[in-house]
Tab-separated table of C-alpha atoms and ligand atoms in Angstrom:
chain	number	residue	atom	x	y	z
A	1	MET	CA	41.293	-18.060	-46.192
A	2	ASP	CA	39.576	-18.880	-42.922
A	3	THR	CA	35.895	-19.702	-42.843
A	4	ASP	CA	35.017	-17.507	-39.883
A	5	SER	CA	35.364	-14.120	-41.529
A	6	PHE	CA	32.607	-12.369	-43.448
A	7	VAL	CA	32.677	-9.677	-46.101
A	8	LEU	CA	30.196	-6.988	-45.070
A	9	PRO	CA	28.957	-3.955	-47.005
A	10	VAL	CA	29.734	-0.489	-45.671
A	11	LEU	CA	26.381	1.276	-45.407
A	12	GLY	CA	27.631	4.615	-44.197
A	13	ILE	CA	30.509	6.544	-42.680
A	14	VAL	CA	29.652	9.193	-40.089
A	15	GLU	CA	32.197	11.848	-39.159
A	16	GLU	CA	31.969	12.051	-35.352
A	17	THR	CA	34.785	14.555	-34.737
A	18	ALA	CA	37.672	15.873	-36.848
A	19	ASP	CA	39.625	12.716	-36.056
A	20	ALA	CA	36.998	10.015	-35.460
A	21	CYS	CA	34.435	8.339	-37.683
A	22	SER	CA	31.798	5.644	-37.289
A	23	VAL	CA	31.513	2.867	-39.850
A	24	GLN	CA	28.049	1.383	-40.304
A	25	LEU	CA	28.014	-2.171	-41.608
A	26	GLY	CA	25.271	-4.217	-43.235
A	27	LEU	CA	24.710	-7.946	-42.846
A	28	THR	CA	24.771	-10.289	-45.838
A	29	PRO	CA	22.557	-13.421	-45.732
A	30	GLU	CA	25.649	-15.561	-44.908
A	31	ALA	CA	26.500	-13.267	-41.996
A	32	GLU	CA	23.017	-13.358	-40.438
A	33	GLY	CA	23.149	-15.063	-37.048
A	34	HIS	CA	26.947	-14.651	-36.739
A	35	PHE	CA	26.905	-11.048	-35.574
A	36	ASP	CA	24.801	-11.192	-32.427
A	37	TYR	CA	26.821	-9.390	-29.777
A	38	ARG	CA	26.901	-8.167	-26.233
A	39	PRO	CA	27.571	-4.485	-25.454
A	40	GLY	CA	31.304	-3.877	-25.040
A	41	GLN	CA	32.375	-6.495	-27.591
A	42	PHE	CA	34.516	-5.740	-30.649
A	43	LEU	CA	34.924	-6.741	-34.298
A	44	THR	CA	38.259	-7.567	-35.903
A	45	VAL	CA	38.612	-5.793	-39.245
A	46	ALA	CA	40.911	-6.659	-42.169
A	47	VAL	CA	42.362	-3.467	-43.612
A	48	PRO	CA	44.000	-4.058	-47.008
A	49	SER	CA	47.706	-3.334	-47.162
A	50	ASP	CA	50.065	-3.436	-50.114
A	51	GLN	CA	52.908	-4.098	-47.669
A	52	THR	CA	51.547	-7.038	-45.698
A	53	GLY	CA	48.387	-8.116	-47.559
A	54	LEU	CA	46.284	-6.925	-44.700
A	55	ALA	CA	46.503	-5.316	-41.294
A	56	ALA	CA	44.100	-6.773	-38.709
A	57	ARG	CA	42.697	-4.344	-36.144
A	58	CYS	CA	40.029	-4.646	-33.436
A	59	TYR	CA	37.285	-2.009	-33.167
A	60	SER	CA	34.668	-1.996	-30.436
A	61	LEU	CA	31.037	-1.778	-31.404
A	62	SER	CA	29.496	1.579	-30.517
A	63	SER	CA	26.003	0.459	-31.546
A	64	SER	CA	23.678	-1.363	-29.181
A	65	PRO	CA	22.420	-4.896	-29.807
A	66	VAL	CA	18.972	-3.982	-28.467
A	67	GLU	CA	18.422	-0.902	-30.634
A	68	ASP	CA	17.478	-0.716	-34.290
A	69	GLY	CA	20.260	0.529	-36.469
A	70	PRO	CA	23.270	-0.949	-38.180
A	71	LEU	CA	26.235	-2.684	-36.637
A	72	THR	CA	28.623	0.230	-36.036
A	73	VAL	CA	32.261	0.576	-35.023
A	74	THR	CA	33.860	3.916	-34.207
A	75	VAL	CA	37.473	4.581	-35.131
A	76	LYS	CA	39.702	7.388	-33.915
A	77	ARG	CA	42.764	8.293	-35.948
A	78	THR	CA	46.053	7.297	-34.364
A	79	VAL	CA	48.842	9.700	-35.330
A	80	ASP	CA	50.729	7.968	-38.183
A	81	GLY	CA	48.559	4.890	-37.633
A	82	TYR	CA	48.011	2.820	-40.743
A	83	ALA	CA	44.603	1.201	-40.278
A	84	SER	CA	42.724	3.966	-38.446
A	85	ASN	CA	43.684	6.565	-41.056
A	86	TRP	CA	42.861	4.161	-43.899
A	87	ILE	CA	39.404	3.640	-42.427
A	88	CYS	CA	38.799	7.364	-41.897
A	89	ASP	CA	40.268	8.472	-45.275
A	90	ILE	CA	39.745	5.675	-47.792
A	91	LEU	CA	36.803	3.503	-46.752
A	92	LYS	CA	33.492	4.754	-48.159
A	93	PRO	CA	29.850	3.723	-48.370
A	94	GLY	CA	29.336	1.016	-50.990
A	95	ASP	CA	32.724	-0.602	-50.255
A	96	THR	CA	32.996	-3.941	-48.493
A	97	ILE	CA	35.246	-4.955	-45.633
A	98	ARG	CA	36.214	-8.310	-44.177
A	99	VAL	CA	35.523	-8.781	-40.461
A	100	LEU	CA	35.533	-11.505	-37.827
A	101	PRO	CA	32.376	-11.910	-35.710
A	102	PRO	CA	32.079	-10.103	-32.362
A	103	SER	CA	34.183	-11.230	-29.433
A	104	GLY	CA	35.549	-10.013	-26.110
A	105	ILE	CA	34.746	-10.184	-22.412
A	106	PHE	CA	34.391	-6.450	-21.639
A	107	THR	CA	30.664	-6.715	-21.094
A	108	PRO	CA	28.400	-6.447	-18.029
A	109	ALA	CA	27.111	-9.735	-16.657
A	110	ASP	CA	24.000	-7.967	-15.353
A	111	LEU	CA	22.533	-4.963	-17.175
A	112	ASN	CA	20.241	-4.256	-14.216
A	113	HIS	CA	23.169	-3.501	-11.945
A	114	ASP	CA	24.350	0.086	-11.335
A	115	LEU	CA	27.267	0.884	-13.667
A	116	LEU	CA	30.233	3.221	-13.212
A	117	LEU	CA	31.716	3.785	-16.678
A	118	PHE	CA	35.105	5.452	-17.284
A	119	ALA	CA	36.096	6.421	-20.838
A	120	GLY	CA	39.081	8.305	-22.211
A	121	GLY	CA	39.088	9.459	-25.872
A	122	SER	CA	38.218	6.607	-28.262
A	123	GLY	CA	37.688	4.356	-25.235
A	124	VAL	CA	34.146	5.722	-25.282
A	125	THR	CA	33.203	3.286	-28.047
A	126	PRO	CA	32.449	0.186	-25.932
A	127	ILE	CA	31.290	2.442	-23.078
A	128	ILE	CA	28.486	4.036	-25.082
A	129	SER	CA	27.337	0.633	-26.288
A	130	ILE	CA	27.136	-0.568	-22.677
A	131	ALA	CA	25.317	2.611	-21.595
A	132	ARG	CA	22.825	2.530	-24.475
A	133	THR	CA	22.048	-1.117	-23.909
A	134	ALA	CA	21.689	-0.833	-20.149
A	135	LEU	CA	19.407	2.204	-20.530
A	136	ALA	CA	17.252	0.380	-23.067
A	137	SER	CA	17.018	-3.001	-21.394
A	138	GLY	CA	18.310	-2.703	-17.825
A	139	SER	CA	17.080	-0.918	-14.730
A	140	GLY	CA	20.170	0.313	-12.852
A	141	ARG	CA	21.740	3.746	-12.550
A	142	ILE	CA	24.618	4.683	-14.843
A	143	VAL	CA	27.388	7.159	-14.107
A	144	VAL	CA	29.828	8.045	-16.902
A	145	PHE	CA	33.168	9.797	-16.436
A	146	TYR	CA	34.382	10.755	-19.912
A	147	ALA	CA	37.822	12.375	-20.278
A	148	ASN	CA	38.950	14.188	-23.422
A	149	ARG	CA	41.679	16.534	-24.567
A	150	ASP	CA	39.223	19.377	-25.318
A	151	GLU	CA	35.624	19.979	-26.300
A	152	SER	CA	36.223	19.339	-30.003
A	153	SER	CA	37.507	15.825	-29.306
A	154	VAL	CA	34.398	14.636	-27.428
A	155	ILE	CA	32.942	11.746	-29.441
A	156	PHE	CA	29.137	11.302	-29.265
A	157	ALA	CA	28.685	14.660	-27.453
A	158	GLN	CA	25.141	15.071	-28.767
A	159	GLU	CA	24.246	11.452	-28.140
A	160	TRP	CA	25.376	11.716	-24.510
A	161	ALA	CA	23.278	14.892	-24.143
A	162	ARG	CA	20.256	13.170	-25.684
A	163	LEU	CA	20.601	10.077	-23.477
A	164	SER	CA	21.028	12.225	-20.345
A	165	ALA	CA	17.916	14.250	-21.214
A	166	GLU	CA	15.896	11.096	-21.875
A	167	HIS	CA	17.000	9.339	-18.673
A	168	PRO	CA	17.524	12.080	-16.045
A	169	ASP	CA	16.739	9.637	-13.229
A	170	ARG	CA	19.194	6.960	-14.397
A	171	LEU	CA	22.098	8.554	-16.299
A	172	VAL	CA	24.705	11.103	-15.229
A	173	VAL	CA	27.517	11.989	-17.639
A	174	VAL	CA	30.512	13.953	-16.383
A	175	HIS	CA	32.735	15.394	-19.120
A	176	TRP	CA	36.317	16.001	-17.993
A	177	LEU	CA	38.334	18.232	-20.339
A	178	GLU	CA	42.106	18.206	-20.096
A	179	SER	CA	42.142	21.703	-21.660
A	180	VAL	CA	40.145	22.981	-18.675
A	181	GLN	CA	41.022	20.728	-15.727
A	182	GLY	CA	44.278	19.040	-16.733
A	183	LEU	CA	44.650	15.257	-16.779
A	184	PRO	CA	42.509	13.564	-14.122
A	185	THR	CA	44.712	12.395	-11.277
A	186	GLN	CA	44.334	9.171	-9.344
A	187	GLU	CA	43.180	11.190	-6.309
A	188	GLN	CA	40.514	12.992	-8.330
A	189	LEU	CA	39.295	9.747	-9.867
A	190	LYS	CA	39.189	8.171	-6.447
A	191	ALA	CA	37.177	11.074	-5.005
A	192	PHE	CA	34.725	10.711	-7.885
A	193	ALA	CA	34.376	6.929	-7.675
A	194	ALA	CA	34.041	7.043	-3.885
A	195	HIS	CA	30.352	7.944	-4.326
A	196	PHE	CA	29.671	4.787	-6.340
A	197	THR	CA	31.485	1.976	-4.586
A	198	THR	CA	28.619	-0.482	-4.987
A	199	TYR	CA	28.546	-0.070	-8.785
A	200	ASP	CA	30.117	-2.363	-11.447
A	201	ALA	CA	33.057	-0.424	-12.921
A	202	PHE	CA	34.155	-0.499	-16.572
A	203	CYS	CA	37.111	1.463	-17.918
A	204	CYS	CA	38.539	1.974	-21.405
A	205	GLY	CA	40.985	4.619	-22.592
A	206	PRO	CA	44.667	5.498	-22.901
A	207	ALA	CA	47.004	3.382	-20.761
A	208	PRO	CA	47.875	6.094	-18.158
A	209	PHE	CA	44.167	6.900	-17.671
A	210	MET	CA	43.299	3.233	-17.201
A	211	LYS	CA	46.132	2.791	-14.748
A	212	SER	CA	44.942	5.758	-12.641
A	213	VAL	CA	41.358	4.486	-12.670
A	214	SER	CA	42.432	0.965	-11.799
A	215	LEU	CA	44.578	2.145	-8.862
A	216	ALA	CA	41.778	4.436	-7.645
A	217	LEU	CA	39.263	1.587	-7.705
A	218	ARG	CA	41.673	-0.741	-5.920
A	219	GLU	CA	42.240	1.852	-3.215
A	220	LEU	CA	38.469	2.041	-2.799
A	221	GLU	CA	38.463	-1.769	-2.503
A	222	PHE	CA	36.243	-2.413	-5.477
A	223	PRO	CA	36.298	-6.214	-5.625
A	224	ARG	CA	37.908	-7.812	-8.665
A	225	GLU	CA	34.614	-9.029	-10.089
A	226	ARG	CA	33.350	-5.428	-10.240
A	227	ARG	CA	36.418	-3.960	-12.015
A	228	HIS	CA	36.652	-4.416	-15.773
A	229	GLN	CA	38.953	-2.858	-18.338
A	230	GLU	CA	39.582	-3.031	-22.074
A	231	LYS	CA	43.020	-2.243	-23.520
A	232	PHE	CA	43.219	-0.852	-27.047
A	233	VAL	CA	46.296	-2.290	-28.761
A	234	SER	CA	47.087	-3.053	-32.405
A	235	LEU	CA	47.311	-6.641	-33.536
A	236	GLY	CA	50.603	-7.632	-35.124
A	237	GLY	CA	49.420	-10.956	-36.548
A	238	ASN	CA	46.791	-12.001	-39.017
A	239	PRO	CA	43.773	-13.862	-37.644
A	240	PHE	CA	42.297	-13.873	-41.148
A	241	GLY	CA	44.990	-16.081	-42.663
A	242	ASP	CA	44.756	-19.753	-43.438
A	243	VAL	CA	44.829	-21.499	-40.069
A	244	GLU	CA	47.063	-24.325	-41.283
A	245	GLU	CA	49.601	-21.866	-42.657
A	246	LEU	CA	49.560	-20.001	-39.381
A	247	GLN	CA	49.989	-23.216	-37.457
A	248	LYS	CA	53.020	-24.170	-39.556
A	249	ALA	CA	54.577	-20.766	-38.948
A	250	GLU	CA	53.791	-20.961	-35.242
A	251	ALA	CA	55.131	-24.522	-34.962
A	252	THR	CA	58.593	-23.127	-35.685
A	253	LEU	CA	58.148	-20.604	-32.896
A	254	ALA	CA	56.722	-23.270	-30.597
A	255	ASP	CA	59.842	-25.399	-31.141
A	256	ALA	CA	61.963	-22.465	-30.036
A	257	ASP	CA	59.680	-21.881	-27.043
A	258	ASP	CA	59.878	-25.547	-26.097
A	259	HIS	CA	63.640	-25.199	-25.665
A	260	GLU	CA	63.161	-22.172	-23.434
A	261	ASP	CA	61.047	-24.377	-21.228
A	262	ASP	CA	63.416	-27.310	-20.914
A	263	ASP	CA	63.491	-26.773	-17.161
A	264	LYS	CA	59.718	-27.375	-16.916
A	265	PRO	CA	58.619	-30.967	-16.136
A	266	ALA	CA	57.759	-32.717	-19.415
A	267	LEU	CA	54.316	-34.290	-19.707
A	268	SER	CA	54.762	-38.030	-19.991
A	269	GLY	CA	51.595	-38.790	-21.923
A	270	PRO	CA	48.713	-37.208	-23.779
A	271	VAL	CA	46.615	-34.637	-21.989
A	272	ARG	CA	42.945	-35.084	-21.207
A	273	LEU	CA	41.107	-31.905	-22.163
A	274	GLU	CA	37.495	-31.196	-21.178
A	275	VAL	CA	35.859	-28.107	-22.652
A	276	GLU	CA	32.512	-26.350	-22.191
A	277	LEU	CA	31.631	-24.037	-25.067
A	278	ASP	CA	28.306	-22.577	-26.212
A	279	GLY	CA	26.302	-25.020	-24.119
A	280	GLN	CA	28.207	-28.065	-25.443
A	281	SER	CA	30.764	-30.295	-23.734
A	282	TYR	CA	33.797	-31.793	-25.443
A	283	GLU	CA	36.268	-34.372	-24.114
A	284	PHE	CA	39.588	-35.274	-25.719
A	285	ASP	CA	42.188	-37.801	-24.585
A	286	ASP	CA	44.677	-37.322	-27.417
A	287	TYR	CA	45.960	-33.782	-26.902
A	288	SER	CA	49.752	-33.910	-27.132
A	289	GLY	CA	49.972	-30.588	-25.266
A	290	LYS	CA	52.592	-29.270	-27.689
A	291	GLU	CA	50.356	-26.720	-29.397
A	292	PRO	CA	48.184	-24.108	-27.629
A	293	ILE	CA	44.666	-25.143	-26.612
A	294	LEU	CA	43.078	-22.998	-29.344
A	295	GLU	CA	45.012	-24.743	-32.119
A	296	PHE	CA	44.199	-28.178	-30.758
A	297	LEU	CA	40.479	-27.338	-30.574
A	298	GLU	CA	40.549	-26.018	-34.138
A	299	SER	CA	42.231	-29.208	-35.330
A	300	LYS	CA	39.269	-31.066	-33.780
A	301	GLY	CA	36.756	-28.869	-35.586
A	302	VAL	CA	35.671	-27.044	-32.423
A	303	ASP	CA	34.598	-23.468	-33.191
A	304	ALA	CA	36.484	-21.834	-30.320
A	305	PRO	CA	36.625	-18.012	-30.274
A	306	PHE	CA	39.801	-16.126	-31.191
A	307	SER	CA	41.007	-12.954	-32.804
A	308	CYS	CA	44.644	-11.871	-32.561
A	309	ARG	CA	46.279	-15.265	-31.810
A	310	GLU	CA	49.068	-13.317	-30.125
A	311	GLY	CA	47.921	-12.786	-26.558
A	312	ASN	CA	47.078	-9.155	-27.358
A	313	CYS	CA	43.300	-9.258	-27.089
A	314	SER	CA	40.905	-11.222	-24.912
A	315	ALA	CA	38.771	-12.841	-27.611
A	316	CYS	CA	39.949	-16.377	-26.729
A	317	ALA	CA	39.721	-15.927	-22.940
A	318	CYS	CA	38.533	-19.022	-21.110
A	319	MET	CA	38.285	-20.054	-17.472
A	320	LEU	CA	40.561	-22.784	-16.167
A	321	LEU	CA	38.507	-25.033	-13.876
A	322	GLU	CA	41.102	-27.761	-13.350
A	323	GLY	CA	44.818	-28.208	-14.091
A	324	GLU	CA	47.426	-25.617	-14.993
A	325	VAL	CA	48.752	-24.069	-18.175
A	326	ARG	CA	51.621	-21.856	-19.223
A	327	MET	CA	50.860	-18.835	-21.409
A	328	LYS	CA	53.551	-18.063	-23.955
A	329	HIS	CA	52.506	-14.432	-24.170
A	330	ASN	CA	49.956	-12.275	-22.352
A	331	GLU	CA	49.358	-8.570	-22.866
A	332	VAL	CA	45.821	-8.341	-21.509
A	333	LEU	CA	45.221	-10.346	-18.358
A	334	ASP	CA	46.404	-8.878	-15.077
A	335	ASP	CA	47.295	-10.683	-11.858
A	336	THR	CA	43.741	-10.662	-10.604
A	337	ASP	CA	42.439	-12.091	-13.919
A	338	LEU	CA	44.999	-14.867	-13.596
A	339	ALA	CA	44.096	-15.466	-9.953
A	340	ASP	CA	40.478	-15.782	-11.081
A	341	GLY	CA	41.512	-18.594	-13.443
A	342	ILE	CA	41.176	-16.667	-16.709
A	343	ARG	CA	43.606	-17.760	-19.451
A	344	LEU	CA	44.143	-16.983	-23.138
A	345	ALA	CA	43.529	-20.195	-25.092
A	346	CYS	CA	45.639	-19.000	-28.044
A	347	GLN	CA	48.726	-18.872	-25.799
A	348	SER	CA	48.078	-21.653	-23.272
A	349	VAL	CA	49.900	-24.972	-23.307
A	350	PRO	CA	49.262	-27.565	-20.576
A	351	LEU	CA	51.473	-28.146	-17.568
A	352	THR	CA	49.249	-30.897	-16.168
A	353	GLU	CA	47.872	-34.113	-17.640
A	354	LYS	CA	44.276	-33.058	-17.177
A	355	LEU	CA	42.716	-29.723	-18.072
A	356	ARG	CA	39.141	-28.605	-17.703
A	357	ILE	CA	38.165	-25.251	-19.197
A	358	THR	CA	34.973	-23.347	-19.854
A	359	TYR	CA	34.175	-20.520	-22.242
A	360	ASN	CA	30.796	-19.981	-20.591
A	361	GLY	CA	30.443	-16.863	-18.446
B	401	FAD	C1	39.764	-5.049	-28.107
B	401	FAD	C2	40.142	-3.773	-28.836
B	401	FAD	C3	39.176	-2.843	-29.163
B	401	FAD	C4	39.519	-1.664	-29.817
B	401	FAD	N1	38.538	-0.758	-30.105
B	401	FAD	C5	38.850	0.412	-30.710
B	401	FAD	C6	37.834	1.372	-31.009
B	401	FAD	O1	36.661	1.163	-30.729
B	401	FAD	N2	38.195	2.526	-31.619
B	401	FAD	C7	39.510	2.801	-31.936
B	401	FAD	O2	39.777	3.871	-32.513
B	401	FAD	N3	40.502	1.908	-31.666
B	401	FAD	C8	40.194	0.717	-31.080
B	401	FAD	N4	41.182	-0.208	-30.816
B	401	FAD	C9	42.563	0.099	-31.251
B	401	FAD	C10	42.740	-0.290	-32.733
B	401	FAD	O3	42.648	-1.699	-32.860
B	401	FAD	C11	44.108	0.127	-33.281
B	401	FAD	O4	45.105	-0.287	-32.384
B	401	FAD	C12	44.200	1.618	-33.546
B	401	FAD	O5	43.210	2.042	-34.475
B	401	FAD	C13	45.595	1.988	-34.114
B	401	FAD	O6	45.805	1.261	-35.293
B	401	FAD	P1	46.616	1.930	-36.514
B	401	FAD	O7	46.920	0.872	-37.501
B	401	FAD	O8	45.914	3.149	-37.015
B	401	FAD	O9	47.893	2.458	-35.787
B	401	FAD	P2	49.244	1.668	-35.485
B	401	FAD	O10	49.004	0.306	-35.008
B	401	FAD	O11	50.064	2.566	-34.634
B	401	FAD	O12	49.784	1.632	-36.929
B	401	FAD	C14	51.104	1.649	-37.189
B	401	FAD	C15	51.486	0.235	-37.542
B	401	FAD	O13	51.021	-0.039	-38.850
B	401	FAD	C16	52.084	-0.603	-39.581
B	401	FAD	N5	51.923	-0.157	-40.972
B	401	FAD	C17	52.224	1.020	-41.507
B	401	FAD	N6	51.921	1.027	-42.821
B	401	FAD	C18	51.417	-0.201	-43.106
B	401	FAD	C19	50.922	-0.818	-44.285
B	401	FAD	N7	50.876	-0.191	-45.477
B	401	FAD	N8	50.461	-2.088	-44.189
B	401	FAD	C20	50.487	-2.746	-43.007
B	401	FAD	N9	50.955	-2.221	-41.870
B	401	FAD	C21	51.422	-0.952	-41.921
B	401	FAD	C22	53.343	-0.041	-38.963
B	401	FAD	O14	54.427	-0.927	-39.141
B	401	FAD	C23	52.961	0.056	-37.520
B	401	FAD	O15	53.234	-1.159	-36.849
B	401	FAD	C24	40.873	-1.409	-30.169
B	401	FAD	C25	41.854	-2.361	-29.866
B	401	FAD	C26	41.488	-3.531	-29.209
B	401	FAD	C27	42.556	-4.567	-28.897
């Protein structure tokens, strides 16, 4: 069992729509101080399974860190999905659930900046957390484009109405219903976003929606640093398992991967690794470079962030300041992320004899 997960009590389950519910979690004394979060971040939840022991899934926090009220994630049923239906059907107040602390990089750097927020379906979860937090503690204007199948599938409909009424000078929410207007096209999204080209854009929703938004924003020449997106995918692995067991299992895979890379220049000696994390600096001269950066840091007792360990989420994202790495797998970072130097520590092995990375910012 890893030491980073916490068992939290379920305080309440709120039915948001026919196929979405919010799970309110309490903090135990051991968990206090480990669940501070930024709007847009997610928790990783361990859903019990008689087939696999557990199924790990990420759920974005819909609550706001600056408002009173419990830590809350909002889950929409996936058709035939295991974990989402278990949460909506089986989990109940008074139960407990194991979770990893908040992580993720889908969060505004400046809550005072104007924000252009795109959500599709359950993608509204991190979006409402960002909006609530910016309204409560920032000063910019916020424009939300929220796409849904029909009126009955709009999550937080009343909350959006309440927020809009409370902040008429700062918040505009546009509901787009597929049942009325059809799916929003790239041209329509572009025409909408064209009025807000100085805003910081955040997008979360189904893959085709995110693709259309991303292309629209690129056409409008939103710079990379003002375009952010969060992909909702299911984790296949188990970040809750014993790290050493995982490492043994992964070592076998790494051996296979090493052969695939026989054409890459071999590193002749140990790698020097310099790391900035949570205001601290670490320097290591004995990194063999065989295992990913995350595993090496864990073996040194460094509390580096992670969740899926599979390159499927961005919890372990770090910035490469010097050197180069190869990522074994990457489902989340796009070309512009890579050009900006962002890498997934759980998948990165060194290609150079010196690496300098930072988890700050
Ligand atoms: C960063 C991030 C944030 C996210 N935030 C949200 C959010 O806020 N809200 C939200 O709704 N979703 C969110 N998601 C998506 C969420 O993590 C899940 O992908 C989604 O809920 C679908 O999971 P599911 O298990 O229901 O469906 P699937 O992943 O489609 O489930 C089917 C899978 O479960 C397996 N399975 C079937 N039965 C069992 C069993 N008994 N035991 C074990 N496995 C079994 C099947 O083999 C199959 O692979 C987020 C994802 C990410 C990466």
